[in-house]
Amino acid sequence: MRRNGNRPNKEKIIMLSASGLIITALTFTGIYVSNGSAKNRGDGYRINLDELNQSSDTNRNQPQAPDLTEQDTKPNGTVSTDRVENPGLVSEDHIDLDADSSKIENELGDNTQEPDLNDEAAEQDIAEDDVEDEGQAGVAASGSDVQNNRKELPKLSFGAESTLNWPVVGDVLLNYSMDQTIYFPTLDVYKYNPAIVIGSQEGTIVSAAANAIILDVFYDEEIGNAVRMNIGNGYELTYGQLKDITVSEGDGVLAGDIIGYTAEPTKYYSLEGSNVYVKLTKDGTPVNPLSILE
């Protein structure tokens, strides 16, 4: 009876011992596995702070890749519509070009503006007008210096006691005659003559007989190219048989200034020869110019 009572105790002891060994073995096994896993994790994901700081400094010194989205502006100014899915894969060449482009844009700043073509065109038009005006003024001034007939409007003070200069030097071919008729050789008629006809060689200078303002430059079949001028106080002078007239309507001339040149005579004066036709009127009424020519 005593053996049978000890057997269960021995078996119990054996079972407990075995259980303890198993638990111990499992415990050591778990600790070993845990240490191995921790070691593996530490080897695979260990953070090197020195390398991280060095990498951060290097990245700061290098140009940053642009944030490329739907459109990528190329260095030549064109726009690419290719979407970049992974900006991190941008090549170094592309980064350098974009960095250079950004640098240029930063240097130029907001002050870089496209030229206003309209303003340039306007400025160019103004400059051309100024040159043209200066050229015209130069031509006018030159003509005035050579011909001496483009002057400011003179003060007109011709009166009953005033005298006239001879427009040309020559013989009087036909006298003034309003009280009786005189003979005209070319026309072979007798008629009144409200002017004088002064013989003058073709091409001779014809000058102003007094200070005057040019009223009209015209052509008449009988007296050819002619000039009518106001000499003041209702007096007017008309020259005919001219060519190369140097004055225009509205011009002011002084006594002695060139008016034109003696022309070839019209058919009405072919027998008389080349001449200058000179007519003086007072308020429209003919006056004998020989009475005041000196």
PDB file of C-alpha atoms in Angstrom:
ATOM      1  CA  MET A   1       0.000   0.000   0.000  1.00  0.00           C
ATOM      2  CA  ARG A   2       2.916   2.394   0.614  1.00  0.00           C
ATOM      3  CA  ARG A   3       4.394   1.863  -2.933  1.00  0.00           C
ATOM      4  CA  ASN A   4       1.126   2.563  -4.549  1.00  0.00           C
ATOM      5  CA  GLY A   5       0.828   5.749  -2.494  1.00  0.00           C
ATOM      6  CA  ASN A   6       4.332   6.988  -3.611  1.00  0.00           C
ATOM      7  CA  ARG A   7       3.884   6.257  -7.309  1.00  0.00           C
ATOM      8  CA  PRO A   8       1.508   9.064  -7.906  1.00  0.00           C
ATOM      9  CA  ASN A   9       3.869  11.434  -6.152  1.00  0.00           C
ATOM     10  CA  LYS A  10       6.804  10.357  -8.310  1.00  0.00           C
ATOM     11  CA  GLU A  11       4.793  10.722 -11.454  1.00  0.00           C
ATOM     12  CA  LYS A  12       3.637  14.108 -10.355  1.00  0.00           C
ATOM     13  CA  ILE A  13       7.149  15.160  -9.590  1.00  0.00           C
ATOM     14  CA  ILE A  14       8.354  13.891 -12.944  1.00  0.00           C
ATOM     15  CA  MET A  15       5.585  15.729 -14.759  1.00  0.00           C
ATOM     16  CA  LEU A  16       6.277  18.943 -12.907  1.00  0.00           C
ATOM     17  CA  SER A  17       9.971  18.628 -13.612  1.00  0.00           C
ATOM     18  CA  ALA A  18       9.337  17.978 -17.276  1.00  0.00           C
ATOM     19  CA  SER A  19       6.955  20.912 -17.414  1.00  0.00           C
ATOM     20  CA  GLY A  20       9.525  23.103 -15.771  1.00  0.00           C
ATOM     21  CA  LEU A  21      12.170  22.016 -18.244  1.00  0.00           C
ATOM     22  CA  ILE A  22       9.837  22.656 -21.158  1.00  0.00           C
ATOM     23  CA  ILE A  23       8.889  26.064 -19.823  1.00  0.00           C
ATOM     24  CA  THR A  24      12.543  26.890 -19.231  1.00  0.00           C
ATOM     25  CA  ALA A  25      13.450  25.703 -22.684  1.00  0.00           C
ATOM     26  CA  LEU A  26      10.616  27.736 -24.248  1.00  0.00           C
ATOM     27  CA  THR A  27      11.600  30.767 -22.225  1.00  0.00           C
ATOM     28  CA  PHE A  28      15.209  30.647 -23.373  1.00  0.00           C
ATOM     29  CA  THR A  29      14.092  29.949 -26.901  1.00  0.00           C
ATOM     30  CA  GLY A  30      11.806  33.023 -26.840  1.00  0.00           C
ATOM     31  CA  ILE A  31      14.531  35.215 -25.370  1.00  0.00           C
ATOM     32  CA  TYR A  32      16.982  34.037 -28.038  1.00  0.00           C
ATOM     33  CA  VAL A  33      14.526  34.657 -30.822  1.00  0.00           C
ATOM     34  CA  SER A  34      13.628  38.109 -29.401  1.00  0.00           C
ATOM     35  CA  ASN A  35      17.290  39.089 -29.109  1.00  0.00           C
ATOM     36  CA  GLY A  36      17.956  37.947 -32.644  1.00  0.00           C
ATOM     37  CA  SER A  37      14.995  39.880 -34.020  1.00  0.00           C
ATOM     38  CA  ALA A  38      15.962  43.012 -32.114  1.00  0.00           C
ATOM     39  CA  LYS A  39      19.509  42.700 -33.396  1.00  0.00           C
ATOM     40  CA  ASN A  40      18.272  42.275 -36.961  1.00  0.00           C
ATOM     41  CA  ARG A  41      15.998  45.273 -36.607  1.00  0.00           C
ATOM     42  CA  GLY A  42      18.751  47.392 -35.213  1.00  0.00           C
ATOM     43  CA  ASP A  43      21.146  46.425 -38.033  1.00  0.00           C
ATOM     44  CA  GLY A  44      18.590  47.085 -40.740  1.00  0.00           C
ATOM     45  CA  TYR A  45      17.150  50.426 -39.553  1.00  0.00           C
ATOM     46  CA  ARG A  46      19.918  52.052 -37.585  1.00  0.00           C
ATOM     47  CA  ILE A  47      19.903  55.869 -38.103  1.00  0.00           C
ATOM     48  CA  ASN A  48      23.270  57.529 -38.658  1.00  0.00           C
ATOM     49  CA  LEU A  49      22.763  61.137 -37.562  1.00  0.00           C
ATOM     50  CA  ASP A  50      26.156  62.280 -38.941  1.00  0.00           C
ATOM     51  CA  GLU A  51      25.358  60.982 -42.408  1.00  0.00           C
ATOM     52  CA  LEU A  52      21.905  62.525 -42.239  1.00  0.00           C
ATOM     53  CA  ASN A  53      23.305  65.963 -41.343  1.00  0.00           C
ATOM     54  CA  GLN A  54      25.952  65.715 -44.091  1.00  0.00           C
ATOM     55  CA  SER A  55      23.295  64.759 -46.638  1.00  0.00           C
ATOM     56  CA  SER A  56      21.119  67.690 -45.537  1.00  0.00           C
ATOM     57  CA  ASP A  57      24.021  70.153 -45.978  1.00  0.00           C
ATOM     58  CA  THR A  58      24.792  68.755 -49.422  1.00  0.00           C
ATOM     59  CA  ASN A  59      21.176  69.074 -50.507  1.00  0.00           C
ATOM     60  CA  ARG A  60      21.053  72.691 -49.397  1.00  0.00           C
ATOM     61  CA  ASN A  61      24.112  73.521 -51.537  1.00  0.00           C
ATOM     62  CA  GLN A  62      22.665  71.872 -54.629  1.00  0.00           C
ATOM     63  CA  PRO A  63      19.917  73.445 -56.812  1.00  0.00           C
ATOM     64  CA  GLN A  64      16.516  72.209 -55.788  1.00  0.00           C
ATOM     65  CA  ALA A  65      14.407  70.405 -58.314  1.00  0.00           C
ATOM     66  CA  PRO A  66      11.393  72.494 -59.299  1.00  0.00           C
ATOM     67  CA  ASP A  67       7.967  71.425 -58.254  1.00  0.00           C
ATOM     68  CA  LEU A  68       6.778  70.079 -61.546  1.00  0.00           C
ATOM     69  CA  THR A  69       3.053  69.665 -61.875  1.00  0.00           C
ATOM     70  CA  GLU A  70       0.873  69.638 -64.942  1.00  0.00           C
ATOM     71  CA  GLN A  71       3.275  71.778 -67.018  1.00  0.00           C
ATOM     72  CA  ASP A  72       7.047  71.864 -67.120  1.00  0.00           C
ATOM     73  CA  THR A  73       8.663  75.048 -68.415  1.00  0.00           C
ATOM     74  CA  LYS A  74      11.696  74.127 -70.478  1.00  0.00           C
ATOM     75  CA  PRO A  75      14.880  76.244 -70.509  1.00  0.00           C
ATOM     76  CA  ASN A  76      14.174  77.550 -73.992  1.00  0.00           C
ATOM     77  CA  GLY A  77      10.912  79.111 -72.819  1.00  0.00           C
ATOM     78  CA  THR A  78       8.604  76.463 -74.342  1.00  0.00           C
ATOM     79  CA  VAL A  79       6.054  74.677 -72.212  1.00  0.00           C
ATOM     80  CA  SER A  80       5.853  70.901 -72.014  1.00  0.00           C
ATOM     81  CA  THR A  81       2.482  69.393 -71.220  1.00  0.00           C
ATOM     82  CA  ASP A  82       4.035  66.076 -70.102  1.00  0.00           C
ATOM     83  CA  ARG A  83       3.051  65.367 -66.507  1.00  0.00           C
ATOM     84  CA  VAL A  84       5.958  64.353 -64.289  1.00  0.00           C
ATOM     85  CA  GLU A  85       4.654  61.652 -61.972  1.00  0.00           C
ATOM     86  CA  ASN A  86       7.748  61.493 -59.774  1.00  0.00           C
ATOM     87  CA  PRO A  87       9.622  64.777 -59.338  1.00  0.00           C
ATOM     88  CA  GLY A  88      12.328  62.904 -57.522  1.00  0.00           C
ATOM     89  CA  LEU A  89      13.389  61.261 -60.764  1.00  0.00           C
ATOM     90  CA  VAL A  90      14.270  64.565 -62.489  1.00  0.00           C
ATOM     91  CA  SER A  91      17.724  64.320 -64.064  1.00  0.00           C
ATOM     92  CA  GLU A  92      20.631  66.455 -62.872  1.00  0.00           C
ATOM     93  CA  ASP A  93      20.890  68.110 -66.311  1.00  0.00           C
ATOM     94  CA  HIS A  94      17.267  69.161 -66.118  1.00  0.00           C
ATOM     95  CA  ILE A  95      17.765  70.511 -62.605  1.00  0.00           C
ATOM     96  CA  ASP A  96      20.822  72.516 -63.712  1.00  0.00           C
ATOM     97  CA  LEU A  97      18.985  74.030 -66.663  1.00  0.00           C
ATOM     98  CA  ASP A  98      15.986  74.954 -64.576  1.00  0.00           C
ATOM     99  CA  ALA A  99      18.276  76.371 -61.895  1.00  0.00           C
ATOM    100  CA  ASP A 100      20.077  78.523 -64.523  1.00  0.00           C
ATOM    101  CA  SER A 101      16.741  79.682 -65.882  1.00  0.00           C
ATOM    102  CA  SER A 102      15.568  80.586 -62.381  1.00  0.00           C
ATOM    103  CA  LYS A 103      18.839  82.413 -61.745  1.00  0.00           C
ATOM    104  CA  ILE A 104      18.448  84.454 -64.921  1.00  0.00           C
ATOM    105  CA  GLU A 105      14.852  85.291 -64.051  1.00  0.00           C
ATOM    106  CA  ASN A 106      15.886  86.336 -60.550  1.00  0.00           C
ATOM    107  CA  GLU A 107      18.665  88.551 -61.911  1.00  0.00           C
ATOM    108  CA  LEU A 108      16.367  90.195 -64.402  1.00  0.00           C
ATOM    109  CA  GLY A 109      13.648  90.604 -61.809  1.00  0.00           C
ATOM    110  CA  ASP A 110      10.312  92.217 -62.418  1.00  0.00           C
ATOM    111  CA  ASN A 111      11.914  95.142 -64.237  1.00  0.00           C
ATOM    112  CA  THR A 112      12.307  93.105 -67.435  1.00  0.00           C
ATOM    113  CA  GLN A 113       9.476  94.132 -69.719  1.00  0.00           C
ATOM    114  CA  GLU A 114       8.743  93.614 -73.348  1.00  0.00           C
ATOM    115  CA  PRO A 115       9.267  96.753 -75.394  1.00  0.00           C
ATOM    116  CA  ASP A 116       6.146  98.649 -76.325  1.00  0.00           C
ATOM    117  CA  LEU A 117       6.188  98.467 -80.128  1.00  0.00           C
ATOM    118  CA  ASN A 118       3.499 101.125 -80.360  1.00  0.00           C
ATOM    119  CA  ASP A 119       5.601 103.564 -78.312  1.00  0.00           C
ATOM    120  CA  GLU A 120       8.672 102.736 -80.404  1.00  0.00           C
ATOM    121  CA  ALA A 121       6.676 103.156 -83.566  1.00  0.00           C
ATOM    122  CA  ALA A 122       5.302 106.435 -82.252  1.00  0.00           C
ATOM    123  CA  GLU A 123       8.777 107.608 -81.248  1.00  0.00           C
ATOM    124  CA  GLN A 124      10.133 106.543 -84.641  1.00  0.00           C
ATOM    125  CA  ASP A 125       7.297 108.423 -86.409  1.00  0.00           C
ATOM    126  CA  ILE A 126       7.991 111.590 -84.335  1.00  0.00           C
ATOM    127  CA  ALA A 127      11.733 111.398 -85.083  1.00  0.00           C
ATOM    128  CA  GLU A 128      11.048 111.035 -88.826  1.00  0.00           C
ATOM    129  CA  ASP A 129       8.627 114.013 -88.745  1.00  0.00           C
ATOM    130  CA  ASP A 130      11.253 116.116 -86.969  1.00  0.00           C
ATOM    131  CA  VAL A 131      13.844 115.210 -89.597  1.00  0.00           C
ATOM    132  CA  GLU A 132      11.400 115.992 -92.392  1.00  0.00           C
ATOM    133  CA  ASP A 133      10.453 119.336 -90.827  1.00  0.00           C
ATOM    134  CA  GLU A 134      14.102 120.220 -90.348  1.00  0.00           C
ATOM    135  CA  GLY A 135      14.801 119.270 -93.972  1.00  0.00           C
ATOM    136  CA  GLN A 136      11.942 121.412 -95.227  1.00  0.00           C
ATOM    137  CA  ALA A 137      13.041 124.292 -93.022  1.00  0.00           C
ATOM    138  CA  GLY A 138      16.568 123.894 -94.371  1.00  0.00           C
ATOM    139  CA  VAL A 139      15.336 123.962 -97.966  1.00  0.00           C
ATOM    140  CA  ALA A 140      13.214 127.025 -97.264  1.00  0.00           C
ATOM    141  CA  ALA A 141      16.097 128.771 -95.538  1.00  0.00           C
ATOM    142  CA  SER A 142      18.427 127.878 -98.388  1.00  0.00           C
ATOM    143  CA  GLY A 143      15.971 129.195-100.950  1.00  0.00           C
ATOM    144  CA  SER A 144      15.650 132.384 -98.955  1.00  0.00           C
ATOM    145  CA  ASP A 145      19.403 132.849 -98.792  1.00  0.00           C
ATOM    146  CA  VAL A 146      19.874 132.256-102.512  1.00  0.00           C
ATOM    147  CA  GLN A 147      16.820 134.052-103.857  1.00  0.00           C
ATOM    148  CA  ASN A 148      16.414 136.503-100.981  1.00  0.00           C
ATOM    149  CA  ASN A 149      12.624 136.585-101.334  1.00  0.00           C
ATOM    150  CA  ARG A 150      11.196 134.612 -98.372  1.00  0.00           C
ATOM    151  CA  LYS A 151      10.955 137.236 -95.648  1.00  0.00           C
ATOM    152  CA  GLU A 152       8.707 138.214 -92.807  1.00  0.00           C
ATOM    153  CA  LEU A 153       5.836 140.405 -93.885  1.00  0.00           C
ATOM    154  CA  PRO A 154       7.212 143.925 -94.230  1.00  0.00           C
ATOM    155  CA  LYS A 155       5.500 147.071 -93.076  1.00  0.00           C
ATOM    156  CA  LEU A 156       3.801 148.633 -96.078  1.00  0.00           C
ATOM    157  CA  SER A 157       3.847 152.438 -96.157  1.00  0.00           C
ATOM    158  CA  PHE A 158       3.652 153.349 -99.849  1.00  0.00           C
ATOM    159  CA  GLY A 159       1.897 156.653-100.449  1.00  0.00           C
ATOM    160  CA  ALA A 160       1.374 159.446-102.945  1.00  0.00           C
ATOM    161  CA  GLU A 161       4.821 160.878-102.240  1.00  0.00           C
ATOM    162  CA  SER A 162       6.605 157.521-102.453  1.00  0.00           C
ATOM    163  CA  THR A 163       8.759 156.352-105.335  1.00  0.00           C
ATOM    164  CA  LEU A 164       9.381 153.036-107.071  1.00  0.00           C
ATOM    165  CA  ASN A 165      12.602 151.303-108.031  1.00  0.00           C
ATOM    166  CA  TRP A 166      12.971 150.118-111.603  1.00  0.00           C
ATOM    167  CA  PRO A 167      12.276 146.360-111.742  1.00  0.00           C
ATOM    168  CA  VAL A 168      14.714 146.027-114.677  1.00  0.00           C
ATOM    169  CA  VAL A 169      16.970 148.429-116.495  1.00  0.00           C
ATOM    170  CA  GLY A 170      15.809 148.989-120.068  1.00  0.00           C
ATOM    171  CA  ASP A 171      14.060 151.184-122.589  1.00  0.00           C
ATOM    172  CA  VAL A 172      10.343 151.757-122.380  1.00  0.00           C
ATOM    173  CA  LEU A 173       8.922 150.091-125.488  1.00  0.00           C
ATOM    174  CA  LEU A 174       5.289 151.078-124.874  1.00  0.00           C
ATOM    175  CA  ASN A 175       4.333 154.029-122.665  1.00  0.00           C
ATOM    176  CA  TYR A 176       1.473 154.289-120.239  1.00  0.00           C
ATOM    177  CA  SER A 177      -1.475 155.906-122.026  1.00  0.00           C
ATOM    178  CA  MET A 178      -5.021 156.074-120.718  1.00  0.00           C
ATOM    179  CA  ASP A 179      -6.005 159.432-122.190  1.00  0.00           C
ATOM    180  CA  GLN A 180      -5.340 158.438-125.804  1.00  0.00           C
ATOM    181  CA  THR A 181      -4.573 155.290-127.769  1.00  0.00           C
ATOM    182  CA  ILE A 182      -1.103 154.210-128.826  1.00  0.00           C
ATOM    183  CA  TYR A 183       0.095 151.840-131.525  1.00  0.00           C
ATOM    184  CA  PHE A 184       0.892 148.191-130.724  1.00  0.00           C
ATOM    185  CA  PRO A 185       3.201 146.821-133.477  1.00  0.00           C
ATOM    186  CA  THR A 186       2.517 143.113-132.990  1.00  0.00           C
ATOM    187  CA  LEU A 187      -1.259 143.581-132.832  1.00  0.00           C
ATOM    188  CA  ASP A 188      -1.126 146.321-135.465  1.00  0.00           C
ATOM    189  CA  VAL A 189      -3.771 148.254-133.587  1.00  0.00           C
ATOM    190  CA  TYR A 190      -4.132 151.427-131.573  1.00  0.00           C
ATOM    191  CA  LYS A 191      -5.433 151.042-128.058  1.00  0.00           C
ATOM    192  CA  TYR A 192      -5.116 152.322-124.505  1.00  0.00           C
ATOM    193  CA  ASN A 193      -2.270 151.058-122.408  1.00  0.00           C
ATOM    194  CA  PRO A 194      -2.741 150.884-118.579  1.00  0.00           C
ATOM    195  CA  ALA A 195       0.900 149.813-118.032  1.00  0.00           C
ATOM    196  CA  ILE A 196       4.410 150.296-119.338  1.00  0.00           C
ATOM    197  CA  VAL A 197       6.407 147.745-121.310  1.00  0.00           C
ATOM    198  CA  ILE A 198      10.137 147.814-120.520  1.00  0.00           C
ATOM    199  CA  GLY A 199      12.511 146.113-122.923  1.00  0.00           C
ATOM    200  CA  SER A 200      14.602 143.446-121.140  1.00  0.00           C
ATOM    201  CA  GLN A 201      16.805 140.605-122.327  1.00  0.00           C
ATOM    202  CA  GLU A 202      15.415 137.157-121.625  1.00  0.00           C
ATOM    203  CA  GLY A 203      16.748 135.733-118.328  1.00  0.00           C
ATOM    204  CA  THR A 204      17.322 139.145-116.700  1.00  0.00           C
ATOM    205  CA  ILE A 205      16.560 139.391-112.975  1.00  0.00           C
ATOM    206  CA  VAL A 206      13.297 141.163-112.182  1.00  0.00           C
ATOM    207  CA  SER A 207      13.219 142.733-108.702  1.00  0.00           C
ATOM    208  CA  ALA A 208      10.554 144.198-106.420  1.00  0.00           C
ATOM    209  CA  ALA A 209      10.052 147.946-106.962  1.00  0.00           C
ATOM    210  CA  ALA A 210       8.946 148.435-103.316  1.00  0.00           C
ATOM    211  CA  ASN A 211       8.230 146.553-100.117  1.00  0.00           C
ATOM    212  CA  ALA A 212       5.294 144.314-100.874  1.00  0.00           C
ATOM    213  CA  ILE A 213       3.147 141.321 -99.973  1.00  0.00           C
ATOM    214  CA  ILE A 214       2.439 138.902-102.810  1.00  0.00           C
ATOM    215  CA  LEU A 215      -1.281 138.784-103.574  1.00  0.00           C
ATOM    216  CA  ASP A 216      -1.361 136.443-106.545  1.00  0.00           C
ATOM    217  CA  VAL A 217       0.801 134.453-108.936  1.00  0.00           C
ATOM    218  CA  PHE A 218      -1.094 133.690-112.151  1.00  0.00           C
ATOM    219  CA  TYR A 219      -0.968 133.224-115.903  1.00  0.00           C
ATOM    220  CA  ASP A 220      -2.543 135.540-118.454  1.00  0.00           C
ATOM    221  CA  GLU A 221      -2.640 134.842-122.182  1.00  0.00           C
ATOM    222  CA  GLU A 222      -1.500 138.349-123.103  1.00  0.00           C
ATOM    223  CA  ILE A 223       1.168 139.038-120.452  1.00  0.00           C
ATOM    224  CA  GLY A 224       2.146 135.440-119.674  1.00  0.00           C
ATOM    225  CA  ASN A 225       3.276 134.458-116.156  1.00  0.00           C
ATOM    226  CA  ALA A 226       2.521 137.317-113.826  1.00  0.00           C
ATOM    227  CA  VAL A 227       2.715 138.427-110.172  1.00  0.00           C
ATOM    228  CA  ARG A 228       0.365 140.855-108.423  1.00  0.00           C
ATOM    229  CA  MET A 229       1.522 142.476-105.162  1.00  0.00           C
ATOM    230  CA  ASN A 230       0.222 144.887-102.539  1.00  0.00           C
ATOM    231  CA  ILE A 231       2.592 147.764-101.783  1.00  0.00           C
ATOM    232  CA  GLY A 232       0.321 149.546 -99.287  1.00  0.00           C
ATOM    233  CA  ASN A 233      -2.443 152.140 -98.990  1.00  0.00           C
ATOM    234  CA  GLY A 234      -4.451 150.729-101.908  1.00  0.00           C
ATOM    235  CA  TYR A 235      -1.521 150.623-104.326  1.00  0.00           C
ATOM    236  CA  GLU A 236      -0.851 147.436-106.251  1.00  0.00           C
ATOM    237  CA  LEU A 237       1.856 146.433-108.725  1.00  0.00           C
ATOM    238  CA  THR A 238       1.511 143.802-111.447  1.00  0.00           C
ATOM    239  CA  TYR A 239       4.493 142.306-113.286  1.00  0.00           C
ATOM    240  CA  GLY A 240       4.049 140.286-116.481  1.00  0.00           C
ATOM    241  CA  GLN A 241       6.198 138.441-119.035  1.00  0.00           C
ATOM    242  CA  LEU A 242       8.055 136.493-116.280  1.00  0.00           C
ATOM    243  CA  LYS A 243       9.560 133.044-115.872  1.00  0.00           C
ATOM    244  CA  ASP A 244      11.125 131.132-112.960  1.00  0.00           C
ATOM    245  CA  ILE A 245       9.047 133.113-110.468  1.00  0.00           C
ATOM    246  CA  THR A 246      10.590 132.875-106.990  1.00  0.00           C
ATOM    247  CA  VAL A 247       7.660 134.027-104.836  1.00  0.00           C
ATOM    248  CA  SER A 248       4.315 132.589-103.791  1.00  0.00           C
ATOM    249  CA  GLU A 249       1.023 134.025-102.613  1.00  0.00           C
ATOM    250  CA  GLY A 250       1.369 135.457 -99.098  1.00  0.00           C
ATOM    251  CA  ASP A 251       5.138 135.998 -99.264  1.00  0.00           C
ATOM    252  CA  GLY A 252       6.622 139.259 -98.081  1.00  0.00           C
ATOM    253  CA  VAL A 253       9.378 140.931-100.113  1.00  0.00           C
ATOM    254  CA  LEU A 254      11.529 144.001 -99.721  1.00  0.00           C
ATOM    255  CA  ALA A 255      12.424 146.469-102.423  1.00  0.00           C
ATOM    256  CA  GLY A 256      15.155 144.936-104.579  1.00  0.00           C
ATOM    257  CA  ASP A 257      14.275 141.271-103.778  1.00  0.00           C
ATOM    258  CA  ILE A 258      14.087 138.894-106.725  1.00  0.00           C
ATOM    259  CA  ILE A 259      10.609 138.274-108.085  1.00  0.00           C
ATOM    260  CA  GLY A 260      11.528 136.247-111.168  1.00  0.00           C
ATOM    261  CA  TYR A 261      13.273 136.500-114.520  1.00  0.00           C
ATOM    262  CA  THR A 262      12.408 137.981-117.902  1.00  0.00           C
ATOM    263  CA  ALA A 263      10.685 135.427-120.108  1.00  0.00           C
ATOM    264  CA  GLU A 264      10.335 134.994-123.849  1.00  0.00           C
ATOM    265  CA  PRO A 265       7.572 137.366-125.001  1.00  0.00           C
ATOM    266  CA  THR A 266       4.053 136.094-125.629  1.00  0.00           C
ATOM    267  CA  LYS A 267       2.589 136.235-129.148  1.00  0.00           C
ATOM    268  CA  TYR A 268       1.028 139.593-128.294  1.00  0.00           C
ATOM    269  CA  TYR A 269       4.517 141.150-128.012  1.00  0.00           C
ATOM    270  CA  SER A 270       6.535 139.150-130.505  1.00  0.00           C
ATOM    271  CA  LEU A 271       7.557 142.243-132.526  1.00  0.00           C
ATOM    272  CA  GLU A 272       8.304 144.299-129.428  1.00  0.00           C
ATOM    273  CA  GLY A 273      10.635 141.573-128.191  1.00  0.00           C
ATOM    274  CA  SER A 274      11.287 140.296-124.674  1.00  0.00           C
ATOM    275  CA  ASN A 275      10.070 142.723-122.066  1.00  0.00           C
ATOM    276  CA  VAL A 276       8.664 143.197-118.569  1.00  0.00           C
ATOM    277  CA  TYR A 277       5.084 144.372-118.219  1.00  0.00           C
ATOM    278  CA  VAL A 278       4.622 146.762-115.241  1.00  0.00           C
ATOM    279  CA  LYS A 279       1.210 148.007-114.134  1.00  0.00           C
ATOM    280  CA  LEU A 280       0.460 150.263-111.121  1.00  0.00           C
ATOM    281  CA  THR A 281      -3.054 150.833-109.726  1.00  0.00           C
ATOM    282  CA  LYS A 282      -4.534 152.826-106.850  1.00  0.00           C
ATOM    283  CA  ASP A 283      -7.740 151.313-105.507  1.00  0.00           C
ATOM    284  CA  GLY A 284      -8.093 149.503-108.849  1.00  0.00           C
ATOM    285  CA  THR A 285      -7.526 152.570-111.030  1.00  0.00           C
ATOM    286  CA  PRO A 286      -4.422 152.590-113.289  1.00  0.00           C
ATOM    287  CA  VAL A 287      -1.653 155.058-112.383  1.00  0.00           C
ATOM    288  CA  ASN A 288       1.254 156.028-114.590  1.00  0.00           C
ATOM    289  CA  PRO A 289       4.287 154.273-112.996  1.00  0.00           C
ATOM    290  CA  LEU A 290       6.724 156.471-114.935  1.00  0.00           C
ATOM    291  CA  SER A 291       5.674 159.400-112.783  1.00  0.00           C
ATOM    292  CA  ILE A 292       7.093 157.810-109.644  1.00  0.00           C
ATOM    293  CA  LEU A 293       9.867 155.561-110.954  1.00  0.00           C
ATOM    294  CA  GLU A 294      13.333 156.819-110.085  1.00  0.00           C
TER     295      GLU A 294
END
